[in-house]
Tab-separated table of C-alpha atoms in Angstrom:
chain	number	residue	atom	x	y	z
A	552	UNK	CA	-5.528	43.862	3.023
A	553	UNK	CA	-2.927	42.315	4.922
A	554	UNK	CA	-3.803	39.099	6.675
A	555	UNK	CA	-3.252	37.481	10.321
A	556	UNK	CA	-2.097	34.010	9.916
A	557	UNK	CA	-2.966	31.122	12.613
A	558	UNK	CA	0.133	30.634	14.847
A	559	UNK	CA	1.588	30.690	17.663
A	560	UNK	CA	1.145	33.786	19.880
A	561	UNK	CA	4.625	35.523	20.483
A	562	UNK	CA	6.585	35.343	23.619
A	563	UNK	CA	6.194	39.262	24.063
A	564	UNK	CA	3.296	39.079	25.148
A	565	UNK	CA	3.437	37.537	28.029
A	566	UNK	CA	6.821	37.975	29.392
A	567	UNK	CA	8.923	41.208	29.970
A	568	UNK	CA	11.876	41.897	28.118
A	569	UNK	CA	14.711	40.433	29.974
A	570	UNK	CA	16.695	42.494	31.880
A	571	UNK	CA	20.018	43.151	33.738
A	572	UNK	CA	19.704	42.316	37.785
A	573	UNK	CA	21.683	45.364	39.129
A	574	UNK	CA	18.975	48.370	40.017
A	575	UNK	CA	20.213	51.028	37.665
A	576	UNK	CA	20.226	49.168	34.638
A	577	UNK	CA	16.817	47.736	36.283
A	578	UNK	CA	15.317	51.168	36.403
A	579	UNK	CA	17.244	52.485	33.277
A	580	UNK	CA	16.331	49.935	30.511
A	581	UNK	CA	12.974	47.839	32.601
A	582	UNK	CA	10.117	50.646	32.829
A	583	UNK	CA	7.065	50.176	31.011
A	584	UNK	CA	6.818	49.948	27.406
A	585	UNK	CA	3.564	51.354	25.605
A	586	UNK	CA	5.035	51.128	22.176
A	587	UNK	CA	3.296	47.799	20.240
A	588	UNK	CA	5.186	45.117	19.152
A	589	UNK	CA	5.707	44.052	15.192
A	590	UNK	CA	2.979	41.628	15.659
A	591	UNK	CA	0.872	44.201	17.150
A	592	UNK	CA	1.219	46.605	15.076
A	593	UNK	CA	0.164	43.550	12.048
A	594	UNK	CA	-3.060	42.899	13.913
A	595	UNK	CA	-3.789	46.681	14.305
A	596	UNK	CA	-3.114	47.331	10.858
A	597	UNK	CA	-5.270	43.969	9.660
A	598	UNK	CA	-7.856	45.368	11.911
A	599	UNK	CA	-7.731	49.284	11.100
A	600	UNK	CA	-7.789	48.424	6.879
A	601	UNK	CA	-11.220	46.336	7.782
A	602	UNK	CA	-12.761	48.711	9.896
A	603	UNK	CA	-11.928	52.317	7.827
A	604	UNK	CA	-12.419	50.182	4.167
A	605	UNK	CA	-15.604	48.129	4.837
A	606	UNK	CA	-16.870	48.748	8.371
A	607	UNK	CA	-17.002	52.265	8.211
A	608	UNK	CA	-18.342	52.975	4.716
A	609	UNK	CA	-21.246	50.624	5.439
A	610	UNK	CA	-22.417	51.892	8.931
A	611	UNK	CA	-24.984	54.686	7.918
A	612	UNK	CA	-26.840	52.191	6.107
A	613	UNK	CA	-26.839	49.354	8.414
A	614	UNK	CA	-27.492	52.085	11.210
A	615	UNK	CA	-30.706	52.513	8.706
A	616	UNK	CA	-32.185	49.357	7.977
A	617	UNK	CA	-31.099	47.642	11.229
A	618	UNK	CA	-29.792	44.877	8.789
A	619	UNK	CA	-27.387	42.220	10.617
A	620	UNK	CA	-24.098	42.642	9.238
A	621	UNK	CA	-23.491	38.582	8.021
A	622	UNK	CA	-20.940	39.804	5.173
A	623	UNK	CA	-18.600	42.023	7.185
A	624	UNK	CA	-18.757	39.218	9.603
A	625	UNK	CA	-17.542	36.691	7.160
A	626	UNK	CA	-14.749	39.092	6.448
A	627	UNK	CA	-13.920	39.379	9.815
A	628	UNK	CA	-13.322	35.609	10.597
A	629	UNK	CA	-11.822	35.037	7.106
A	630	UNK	CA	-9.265	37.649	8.342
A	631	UNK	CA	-9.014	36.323	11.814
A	632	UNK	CA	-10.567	39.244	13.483
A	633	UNK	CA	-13.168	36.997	14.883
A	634	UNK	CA	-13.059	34.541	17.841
A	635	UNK	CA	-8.892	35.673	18.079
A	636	UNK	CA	-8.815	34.232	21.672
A	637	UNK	CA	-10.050	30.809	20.611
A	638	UNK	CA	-6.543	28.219	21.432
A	639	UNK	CA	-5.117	26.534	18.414
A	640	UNK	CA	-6.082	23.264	19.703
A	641	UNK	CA	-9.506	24.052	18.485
A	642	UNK	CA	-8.673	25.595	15.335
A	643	UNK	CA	-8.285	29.373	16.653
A	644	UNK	CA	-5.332	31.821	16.118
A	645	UNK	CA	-4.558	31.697	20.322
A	646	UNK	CA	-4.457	35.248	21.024
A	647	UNK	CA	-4.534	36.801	24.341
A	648	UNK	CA	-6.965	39.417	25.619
A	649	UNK	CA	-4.235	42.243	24.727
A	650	UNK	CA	-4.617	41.476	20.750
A	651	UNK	CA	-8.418	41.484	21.440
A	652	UNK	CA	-8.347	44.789	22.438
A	653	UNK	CA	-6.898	45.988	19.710
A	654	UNK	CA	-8.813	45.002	17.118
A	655	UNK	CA	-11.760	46.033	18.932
A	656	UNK	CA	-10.920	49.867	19.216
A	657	UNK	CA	-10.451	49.594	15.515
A	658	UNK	CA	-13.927	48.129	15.178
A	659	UNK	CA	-15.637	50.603	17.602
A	660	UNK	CA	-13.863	53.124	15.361
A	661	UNK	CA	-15.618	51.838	12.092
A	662	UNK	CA	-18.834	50.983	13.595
A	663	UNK	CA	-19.219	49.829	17.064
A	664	UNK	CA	-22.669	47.819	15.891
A	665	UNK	CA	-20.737	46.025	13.606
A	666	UNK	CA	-17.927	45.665	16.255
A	667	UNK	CA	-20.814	44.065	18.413
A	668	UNK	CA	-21.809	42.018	16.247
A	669	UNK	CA	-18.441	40.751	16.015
A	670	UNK	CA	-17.424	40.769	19.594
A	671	UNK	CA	-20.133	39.247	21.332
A	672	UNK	CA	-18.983	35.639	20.373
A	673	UNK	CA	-16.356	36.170	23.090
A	674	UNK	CA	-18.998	36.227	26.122
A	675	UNK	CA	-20.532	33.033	25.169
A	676	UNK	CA	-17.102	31.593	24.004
A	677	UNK	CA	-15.316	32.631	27.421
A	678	UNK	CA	-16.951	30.607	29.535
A	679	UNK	CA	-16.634	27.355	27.478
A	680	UNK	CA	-12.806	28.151	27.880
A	681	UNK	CA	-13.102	28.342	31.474
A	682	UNK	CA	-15.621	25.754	32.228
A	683	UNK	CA	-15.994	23.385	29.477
A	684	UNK	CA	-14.336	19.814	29.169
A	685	UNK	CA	-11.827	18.693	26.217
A	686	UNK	CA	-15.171	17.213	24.158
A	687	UNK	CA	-17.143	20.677	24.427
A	688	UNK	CA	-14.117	22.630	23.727
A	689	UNK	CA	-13.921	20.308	20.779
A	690	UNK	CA	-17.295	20.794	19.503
A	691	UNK	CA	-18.349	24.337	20.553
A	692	UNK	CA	-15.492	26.570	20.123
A	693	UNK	CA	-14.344	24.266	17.198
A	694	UNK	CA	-17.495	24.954	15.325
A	695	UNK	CA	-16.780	29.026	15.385
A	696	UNK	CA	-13.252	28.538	14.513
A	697	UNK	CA	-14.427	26.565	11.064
A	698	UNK	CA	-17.565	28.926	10.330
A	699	UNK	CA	-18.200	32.735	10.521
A	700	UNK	CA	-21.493	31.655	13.154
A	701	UNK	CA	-22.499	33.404	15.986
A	702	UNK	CA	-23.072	32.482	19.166
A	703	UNK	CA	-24.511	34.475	21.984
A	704	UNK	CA	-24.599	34.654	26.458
A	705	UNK	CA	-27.880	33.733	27.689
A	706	UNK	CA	-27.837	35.788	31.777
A	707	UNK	CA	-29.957	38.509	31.553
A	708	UNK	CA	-33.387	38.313	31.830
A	709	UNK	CA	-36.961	40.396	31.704
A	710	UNK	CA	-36.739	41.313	35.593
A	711	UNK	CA	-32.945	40.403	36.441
A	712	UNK	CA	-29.558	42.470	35.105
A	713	UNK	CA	-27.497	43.351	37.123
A	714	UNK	CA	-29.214	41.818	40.324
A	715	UNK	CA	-28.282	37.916	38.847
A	716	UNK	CA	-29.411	36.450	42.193
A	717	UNK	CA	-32.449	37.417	40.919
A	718	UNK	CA	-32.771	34.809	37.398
A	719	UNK	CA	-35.650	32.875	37.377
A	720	UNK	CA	-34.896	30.932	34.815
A	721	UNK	CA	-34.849	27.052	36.279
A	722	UNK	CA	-33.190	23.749	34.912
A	723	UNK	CA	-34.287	20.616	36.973
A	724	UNK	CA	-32.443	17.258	36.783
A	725	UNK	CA	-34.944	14.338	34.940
A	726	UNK	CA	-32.691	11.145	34.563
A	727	UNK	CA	-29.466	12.078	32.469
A	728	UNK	CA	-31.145	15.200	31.010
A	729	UNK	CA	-32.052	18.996	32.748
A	730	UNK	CA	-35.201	20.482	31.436
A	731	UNK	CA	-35.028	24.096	31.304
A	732	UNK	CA	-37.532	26.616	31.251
A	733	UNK	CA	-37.580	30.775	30.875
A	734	UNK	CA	-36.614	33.546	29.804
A	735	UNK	CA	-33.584	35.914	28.697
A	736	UNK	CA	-33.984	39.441	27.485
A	737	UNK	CA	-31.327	41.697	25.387
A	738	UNK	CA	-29.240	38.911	23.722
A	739	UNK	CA	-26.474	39.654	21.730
A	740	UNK	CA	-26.644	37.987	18.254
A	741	UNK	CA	-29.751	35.907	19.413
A	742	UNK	CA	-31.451	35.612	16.413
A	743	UNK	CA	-28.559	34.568	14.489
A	744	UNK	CA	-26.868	32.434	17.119
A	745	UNK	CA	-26.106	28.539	16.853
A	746	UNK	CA	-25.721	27.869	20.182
A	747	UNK	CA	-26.401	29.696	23.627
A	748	UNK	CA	-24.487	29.615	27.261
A	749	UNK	CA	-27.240	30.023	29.567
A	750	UNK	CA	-26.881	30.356	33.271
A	751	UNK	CA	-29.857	28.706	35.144
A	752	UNK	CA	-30.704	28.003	38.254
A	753	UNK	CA	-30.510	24.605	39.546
A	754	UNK	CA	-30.458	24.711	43.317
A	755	UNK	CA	-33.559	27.296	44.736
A	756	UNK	CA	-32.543	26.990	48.456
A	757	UNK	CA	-28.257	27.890	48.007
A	758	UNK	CA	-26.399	30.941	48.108
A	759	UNK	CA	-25.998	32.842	44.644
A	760	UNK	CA	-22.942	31.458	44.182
A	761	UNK	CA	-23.504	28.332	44.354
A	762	UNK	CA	-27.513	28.093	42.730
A	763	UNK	CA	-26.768	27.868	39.403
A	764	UNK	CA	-24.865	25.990	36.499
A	765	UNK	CA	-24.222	26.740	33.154
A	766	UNK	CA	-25.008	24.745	30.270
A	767	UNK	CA	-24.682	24.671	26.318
A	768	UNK	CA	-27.848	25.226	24.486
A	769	UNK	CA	-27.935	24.202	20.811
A	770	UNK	CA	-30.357	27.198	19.103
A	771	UNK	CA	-32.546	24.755	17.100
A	772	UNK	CA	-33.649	22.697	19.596
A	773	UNK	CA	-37.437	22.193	20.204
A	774	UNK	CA	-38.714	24.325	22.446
A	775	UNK	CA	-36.169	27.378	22.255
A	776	UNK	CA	-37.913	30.038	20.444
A	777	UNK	CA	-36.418	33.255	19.509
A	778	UNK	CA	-38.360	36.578	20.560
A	779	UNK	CA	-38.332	39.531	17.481
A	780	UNK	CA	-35.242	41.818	16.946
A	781	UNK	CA	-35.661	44.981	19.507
A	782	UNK	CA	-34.823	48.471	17.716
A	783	UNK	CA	-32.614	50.086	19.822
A	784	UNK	CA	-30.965	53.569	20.252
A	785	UNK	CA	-28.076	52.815	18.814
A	786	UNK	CA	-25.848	49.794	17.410
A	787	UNK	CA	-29.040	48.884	15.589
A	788	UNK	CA	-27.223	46.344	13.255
A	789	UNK	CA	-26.518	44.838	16.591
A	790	UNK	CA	-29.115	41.833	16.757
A	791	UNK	CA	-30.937	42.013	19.785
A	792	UNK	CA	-33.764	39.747	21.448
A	793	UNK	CA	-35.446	37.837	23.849
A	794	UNK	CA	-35.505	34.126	23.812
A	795	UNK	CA	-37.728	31.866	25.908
A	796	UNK	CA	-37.164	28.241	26.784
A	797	UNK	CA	-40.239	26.208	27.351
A	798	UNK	CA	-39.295	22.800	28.144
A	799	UNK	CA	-35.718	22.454	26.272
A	800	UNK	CA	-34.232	19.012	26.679
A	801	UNK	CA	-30.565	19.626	27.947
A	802	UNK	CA	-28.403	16.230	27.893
A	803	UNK	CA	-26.071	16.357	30.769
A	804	UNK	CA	-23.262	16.275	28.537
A	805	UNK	CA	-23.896	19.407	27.836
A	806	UNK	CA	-23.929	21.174	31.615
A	807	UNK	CA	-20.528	23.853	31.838
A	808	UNK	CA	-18.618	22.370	34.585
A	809	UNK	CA	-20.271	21.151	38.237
A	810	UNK	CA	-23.392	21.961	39.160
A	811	UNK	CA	-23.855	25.073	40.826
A	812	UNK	CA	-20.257	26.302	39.591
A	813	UNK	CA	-22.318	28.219	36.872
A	814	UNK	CA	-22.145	31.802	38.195
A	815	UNK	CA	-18.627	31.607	39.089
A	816	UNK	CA	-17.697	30.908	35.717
A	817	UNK	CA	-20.581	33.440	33.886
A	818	UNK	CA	-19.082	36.146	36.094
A	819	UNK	CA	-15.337	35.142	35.602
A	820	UNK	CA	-15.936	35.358	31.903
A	821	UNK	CA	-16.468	39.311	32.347
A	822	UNK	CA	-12.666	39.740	33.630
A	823	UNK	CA	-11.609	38.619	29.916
A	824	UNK	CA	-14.519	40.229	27.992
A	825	UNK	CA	-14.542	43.617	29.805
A	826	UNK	CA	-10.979	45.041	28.228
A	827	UNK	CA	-12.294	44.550	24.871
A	828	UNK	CA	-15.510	46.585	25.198
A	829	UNK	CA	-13.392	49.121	26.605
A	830	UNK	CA	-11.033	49.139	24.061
A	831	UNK	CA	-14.438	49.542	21.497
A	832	UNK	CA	-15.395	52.189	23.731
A	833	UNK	CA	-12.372	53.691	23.147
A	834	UNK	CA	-12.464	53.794	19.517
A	835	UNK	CA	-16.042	55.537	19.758
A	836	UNK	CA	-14.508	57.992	21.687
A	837	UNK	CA	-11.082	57.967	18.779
A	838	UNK	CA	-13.679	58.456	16.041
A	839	UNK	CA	-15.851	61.351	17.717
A	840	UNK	CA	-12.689	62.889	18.650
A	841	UNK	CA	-11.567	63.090	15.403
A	842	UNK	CA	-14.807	63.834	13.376
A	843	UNK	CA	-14.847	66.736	15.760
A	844	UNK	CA	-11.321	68.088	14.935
A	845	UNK	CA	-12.161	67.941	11.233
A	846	UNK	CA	-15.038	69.621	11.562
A	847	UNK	CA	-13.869	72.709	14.073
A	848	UNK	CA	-10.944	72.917	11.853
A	849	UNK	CA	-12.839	73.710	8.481
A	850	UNK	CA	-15.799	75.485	10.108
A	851	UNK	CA	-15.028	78.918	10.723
A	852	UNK	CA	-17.307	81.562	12.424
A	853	UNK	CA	-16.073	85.180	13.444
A	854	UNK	CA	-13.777	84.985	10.728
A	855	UNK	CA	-11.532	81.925	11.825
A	856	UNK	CA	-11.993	78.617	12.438
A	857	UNK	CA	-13.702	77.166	15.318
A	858	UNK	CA	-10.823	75.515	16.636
A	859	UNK	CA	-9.284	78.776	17.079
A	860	UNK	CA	-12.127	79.666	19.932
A	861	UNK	CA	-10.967	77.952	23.290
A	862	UNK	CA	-14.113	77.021	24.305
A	863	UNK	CA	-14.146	74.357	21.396
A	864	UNK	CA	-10.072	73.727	21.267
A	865	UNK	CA	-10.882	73.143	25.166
A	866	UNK	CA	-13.341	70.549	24.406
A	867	UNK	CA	-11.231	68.438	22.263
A	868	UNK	CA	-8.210	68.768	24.568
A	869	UNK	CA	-10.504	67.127	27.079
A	870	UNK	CA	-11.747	63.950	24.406
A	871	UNK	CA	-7.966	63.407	23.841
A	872	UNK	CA	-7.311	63.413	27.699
A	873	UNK	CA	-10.050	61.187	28.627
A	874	UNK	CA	-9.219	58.814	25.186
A	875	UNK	CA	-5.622	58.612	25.876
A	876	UNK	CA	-6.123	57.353	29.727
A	877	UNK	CA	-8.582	54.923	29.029
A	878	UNK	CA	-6.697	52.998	26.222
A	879	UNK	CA	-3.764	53.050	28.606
A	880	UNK	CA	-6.288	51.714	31.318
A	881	UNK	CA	-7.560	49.158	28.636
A	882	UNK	CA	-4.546	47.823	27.619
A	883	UNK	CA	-3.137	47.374	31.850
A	884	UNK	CA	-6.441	45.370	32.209
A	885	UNK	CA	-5.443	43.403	29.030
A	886	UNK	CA	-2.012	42.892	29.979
A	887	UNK	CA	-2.781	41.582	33.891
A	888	UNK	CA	-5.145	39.223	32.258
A	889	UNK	CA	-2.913	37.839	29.748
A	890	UNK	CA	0.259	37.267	32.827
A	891	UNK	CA	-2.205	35.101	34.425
A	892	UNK	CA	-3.089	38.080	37.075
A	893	UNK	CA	-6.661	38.421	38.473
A	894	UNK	CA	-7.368	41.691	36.549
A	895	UNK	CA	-11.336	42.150	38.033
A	896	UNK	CA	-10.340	45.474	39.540
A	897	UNK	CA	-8.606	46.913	36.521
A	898	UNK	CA	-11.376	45.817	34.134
A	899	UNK	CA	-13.833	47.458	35.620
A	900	UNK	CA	-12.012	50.710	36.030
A	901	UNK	CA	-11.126	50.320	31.955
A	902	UNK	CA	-14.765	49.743	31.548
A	903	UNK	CA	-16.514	52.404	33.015
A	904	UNK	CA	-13.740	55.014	32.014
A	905	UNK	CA	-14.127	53.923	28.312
A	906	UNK	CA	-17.694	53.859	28.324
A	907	UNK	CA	-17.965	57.439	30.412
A	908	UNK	CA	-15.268	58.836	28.242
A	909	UNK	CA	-16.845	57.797	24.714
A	910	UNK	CA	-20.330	58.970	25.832
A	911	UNK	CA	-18.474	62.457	26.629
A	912	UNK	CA	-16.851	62.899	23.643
A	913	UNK	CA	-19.569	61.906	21.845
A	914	UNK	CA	-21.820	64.260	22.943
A	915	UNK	CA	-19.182	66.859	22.690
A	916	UNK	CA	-18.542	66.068	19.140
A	917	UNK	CA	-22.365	66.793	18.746
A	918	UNK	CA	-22.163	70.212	20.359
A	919	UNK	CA	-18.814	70.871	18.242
A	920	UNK	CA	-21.035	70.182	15.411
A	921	UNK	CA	-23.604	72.541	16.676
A	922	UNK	CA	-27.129	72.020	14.261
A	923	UNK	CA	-25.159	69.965	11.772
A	924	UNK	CA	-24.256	67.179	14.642
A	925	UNK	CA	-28.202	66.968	15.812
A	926	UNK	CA	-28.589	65.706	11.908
A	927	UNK	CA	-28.687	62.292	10.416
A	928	UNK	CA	-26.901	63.426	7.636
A	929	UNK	CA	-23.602	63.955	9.755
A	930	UNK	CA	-21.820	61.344	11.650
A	931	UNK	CA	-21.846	62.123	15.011
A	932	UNK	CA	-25.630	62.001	16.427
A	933	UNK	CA	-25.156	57.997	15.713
A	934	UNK	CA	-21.889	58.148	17.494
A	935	UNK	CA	-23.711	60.005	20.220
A	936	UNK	CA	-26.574	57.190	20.186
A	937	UNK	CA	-24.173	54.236	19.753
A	938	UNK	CA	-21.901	55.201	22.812
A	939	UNK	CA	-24.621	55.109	25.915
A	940	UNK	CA	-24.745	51.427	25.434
A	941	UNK	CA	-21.238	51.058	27.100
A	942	UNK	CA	-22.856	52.270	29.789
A	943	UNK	CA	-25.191	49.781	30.146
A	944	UNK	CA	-23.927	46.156	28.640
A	945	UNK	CA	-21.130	43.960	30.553
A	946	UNK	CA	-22.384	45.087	33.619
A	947	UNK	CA	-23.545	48.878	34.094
A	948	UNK	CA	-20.861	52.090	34.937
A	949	UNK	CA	-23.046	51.842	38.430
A	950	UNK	CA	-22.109	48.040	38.876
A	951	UNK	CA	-18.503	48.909	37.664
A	952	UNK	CA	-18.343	51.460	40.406
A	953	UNK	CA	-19.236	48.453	42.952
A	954	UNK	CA	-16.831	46.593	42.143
A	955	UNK	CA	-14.506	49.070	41.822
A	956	UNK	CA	-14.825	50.264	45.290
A	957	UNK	CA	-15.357	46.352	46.624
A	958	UNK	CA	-11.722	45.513	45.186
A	959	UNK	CA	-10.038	48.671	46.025
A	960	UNK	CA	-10.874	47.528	49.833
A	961	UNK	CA	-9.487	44.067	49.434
A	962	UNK	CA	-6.508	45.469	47.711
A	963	UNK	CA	-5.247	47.560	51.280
């Protein structure tokens, strides 16, 4: 299996090639380019070998037992699949959000559980990158560089998703240490995770914005205790959980930036981690498309295969439509993130098209399928079950739709 080497991320990927100033050659040889480059194509073939050889064969089983995937995700960072976007200053390969994105539609493809798994070191790792100082960056992001660990975002809580003004968790300042105290609910990788961000609220009387502050919470401190894995619908090798904080000792050192600076950079972190869900939404919606071509093509009713009825060629003409515009929205997000453009609008309209999209063709793959797709023993009901969850994580297709419609105002 070929592997990705730290170094230096290419020029291409930020910059345009260069071009001649006079408008027809402008027009002629400066339009958009949606072929990869050679060192895309590397990572997507790195990627695609992992995810078809060991990701995929494996995902029945873990869908199963609900058993956390630690081997694959020793593969993963061995390969450097894992933590990609990590600089090279602190031992990561330095690649933007556009390389992300690509290995995570060939995750979503193998197993989008596993591809959680995974992925979710990002959210927790983003807003180190934007917040933290040289000495955290050193210690926090260095640390998943060296070793496969996990690490997971601590904002959502029992009683507050989407509606963050609502958090009730609380740290109060006590000398040159916070003591926090609460709650979070639905955690990514908490019960294997070394270390938590955790938004808290440090100022009851301000504005949202400015209330709370971020901070670095090692997992094996005294008083954070770990809630049991929930079984979900889907993605069940996903770990999921609550985890409560009853009187946890923070040292200032280890607050993310100013105080009450904490929701700008928990939110700003979803610009950077939005693309790549997408993209994993998008290789759900890849995989069903393409279970359900196999299928219509070698089950035959009436005498002919079902592909040759329009009602089910219709149906995958519609996956592929809805597939093929939300990678192209996935990888504009990527790209304006990666120039150094403020890419909020474009990553929610990759995100809720990639998670709508995936949870169609899904389900459609599930009706192609007709009995055979409601059981186990075929691939698509987990497909079906593992897709809604894009709805629903990184902010819901209802909160995408907010924003979506808030930006598209400030953008006339």
């Amino acid at each position: 299996m070929l592997r990705i080497v730290s170094k230096r991320r290419s020029n291409q990927l930020r910059n345009l090639r260069s071009c001649k100033t006079n408008t027809v050659a402008t027009s002629r040889f400066c339009g958009f380019n949606f072929n990869l480059s050679s060192e895309h194509e590397m990572i997507q073939s790195s990627a695609r070998s992992f995810a078809r050889e060991m990701v995929l064969p494996a995902a029945g089983e873990l869908d199963k037992t609900g058993e956390f995937p630690k081997e694959l995700i020793k593969e993963a960072h061995s390969l450097g699949l894992m933590n990609t976007h990590i600089p090279e200053e602190y031992g990561g390969v330095g690649f933007g959000i556009t390389e992300a994105t690509i290995i995570a539609e060939e995750l979503g493809y193998g197993c989008s559980g596993v591809g959680t798994a995974i992925s979710a070191n990002e959210l927790a790792q983003v807003p180190v990158i934007l917040g933290g100082n040289e000495a955290q960056k050193k210690e926090y992001l260095g640390r998943c560089a060296a070793e496969p660990i996990s690490v997971s975002y601590g904002v959502t809580e029992p009683g507050a998703g989407s509606d963050v003004a609502g958090l009730k968790t609380k740290a109060v300042k006590e000398g040159e240490n916070w003591i926090l105290n609460g709650q979070k609910m639905w955690i990514t990788n908490c019960g294997h995770a070394n270390w938590f961000f955790v938004l808290a609220k440090t100022d009851a009387e301000g504005p949202t914005g400015k209330s709370f502050t971020g901070f670095i919470v090692e997992a094996d401190w005294e008083g954070v205790k770990i809630g049991r894995k929930e079984w979900n619908m889907g993605q069940r090798c996903s770990d999921t959980r609550g985890v409560t904080f009853e009187n946890v000792v923070i040292p200032d050192k280890n607050r993310l930036g100013a105080e009450g600076y904490g929701f700008k950079i928990a939110m700003g972190a979803f610009d950077r981690t939005r693309p790549p869900v997408a993209a994993m939404a998008v290789g759900v919606g890849q995989r069903a498309h393409d279970e359900a071509l196999k299928y219509a093509l070698e089950r035959k009713t009436m005498g002919v295969p079902i592909f040759q009825h329009q009602s089910v060629s219709n149906m995958i003409a519609d996956m592929a439509i809805g597939i093929e515009s939300s990678r192209l929205l996935t990888r504009k997000a990527a790209t304006e993130v990666d120039s150094g453009n403020r890419n909020t609008y474009y990553a929610s309209l990759a995100k809720c098209l990639a998670a709508d999209t995936a949870n169609k063709a899904a389900a459609d793959a599930v009706q192609i399928f007709g009995g055979n797709g409601f059981n186990t023993e075929y691939p698509v009901e987990k497909l079906m079950r593992d897709a809604k969850i894009f709805q629903i994580y990184e902010g819901t297709s209802q909160i995408q739709r907010l924003i979506i419609a808030r930006e598209a105002v400030g953008r006339m």
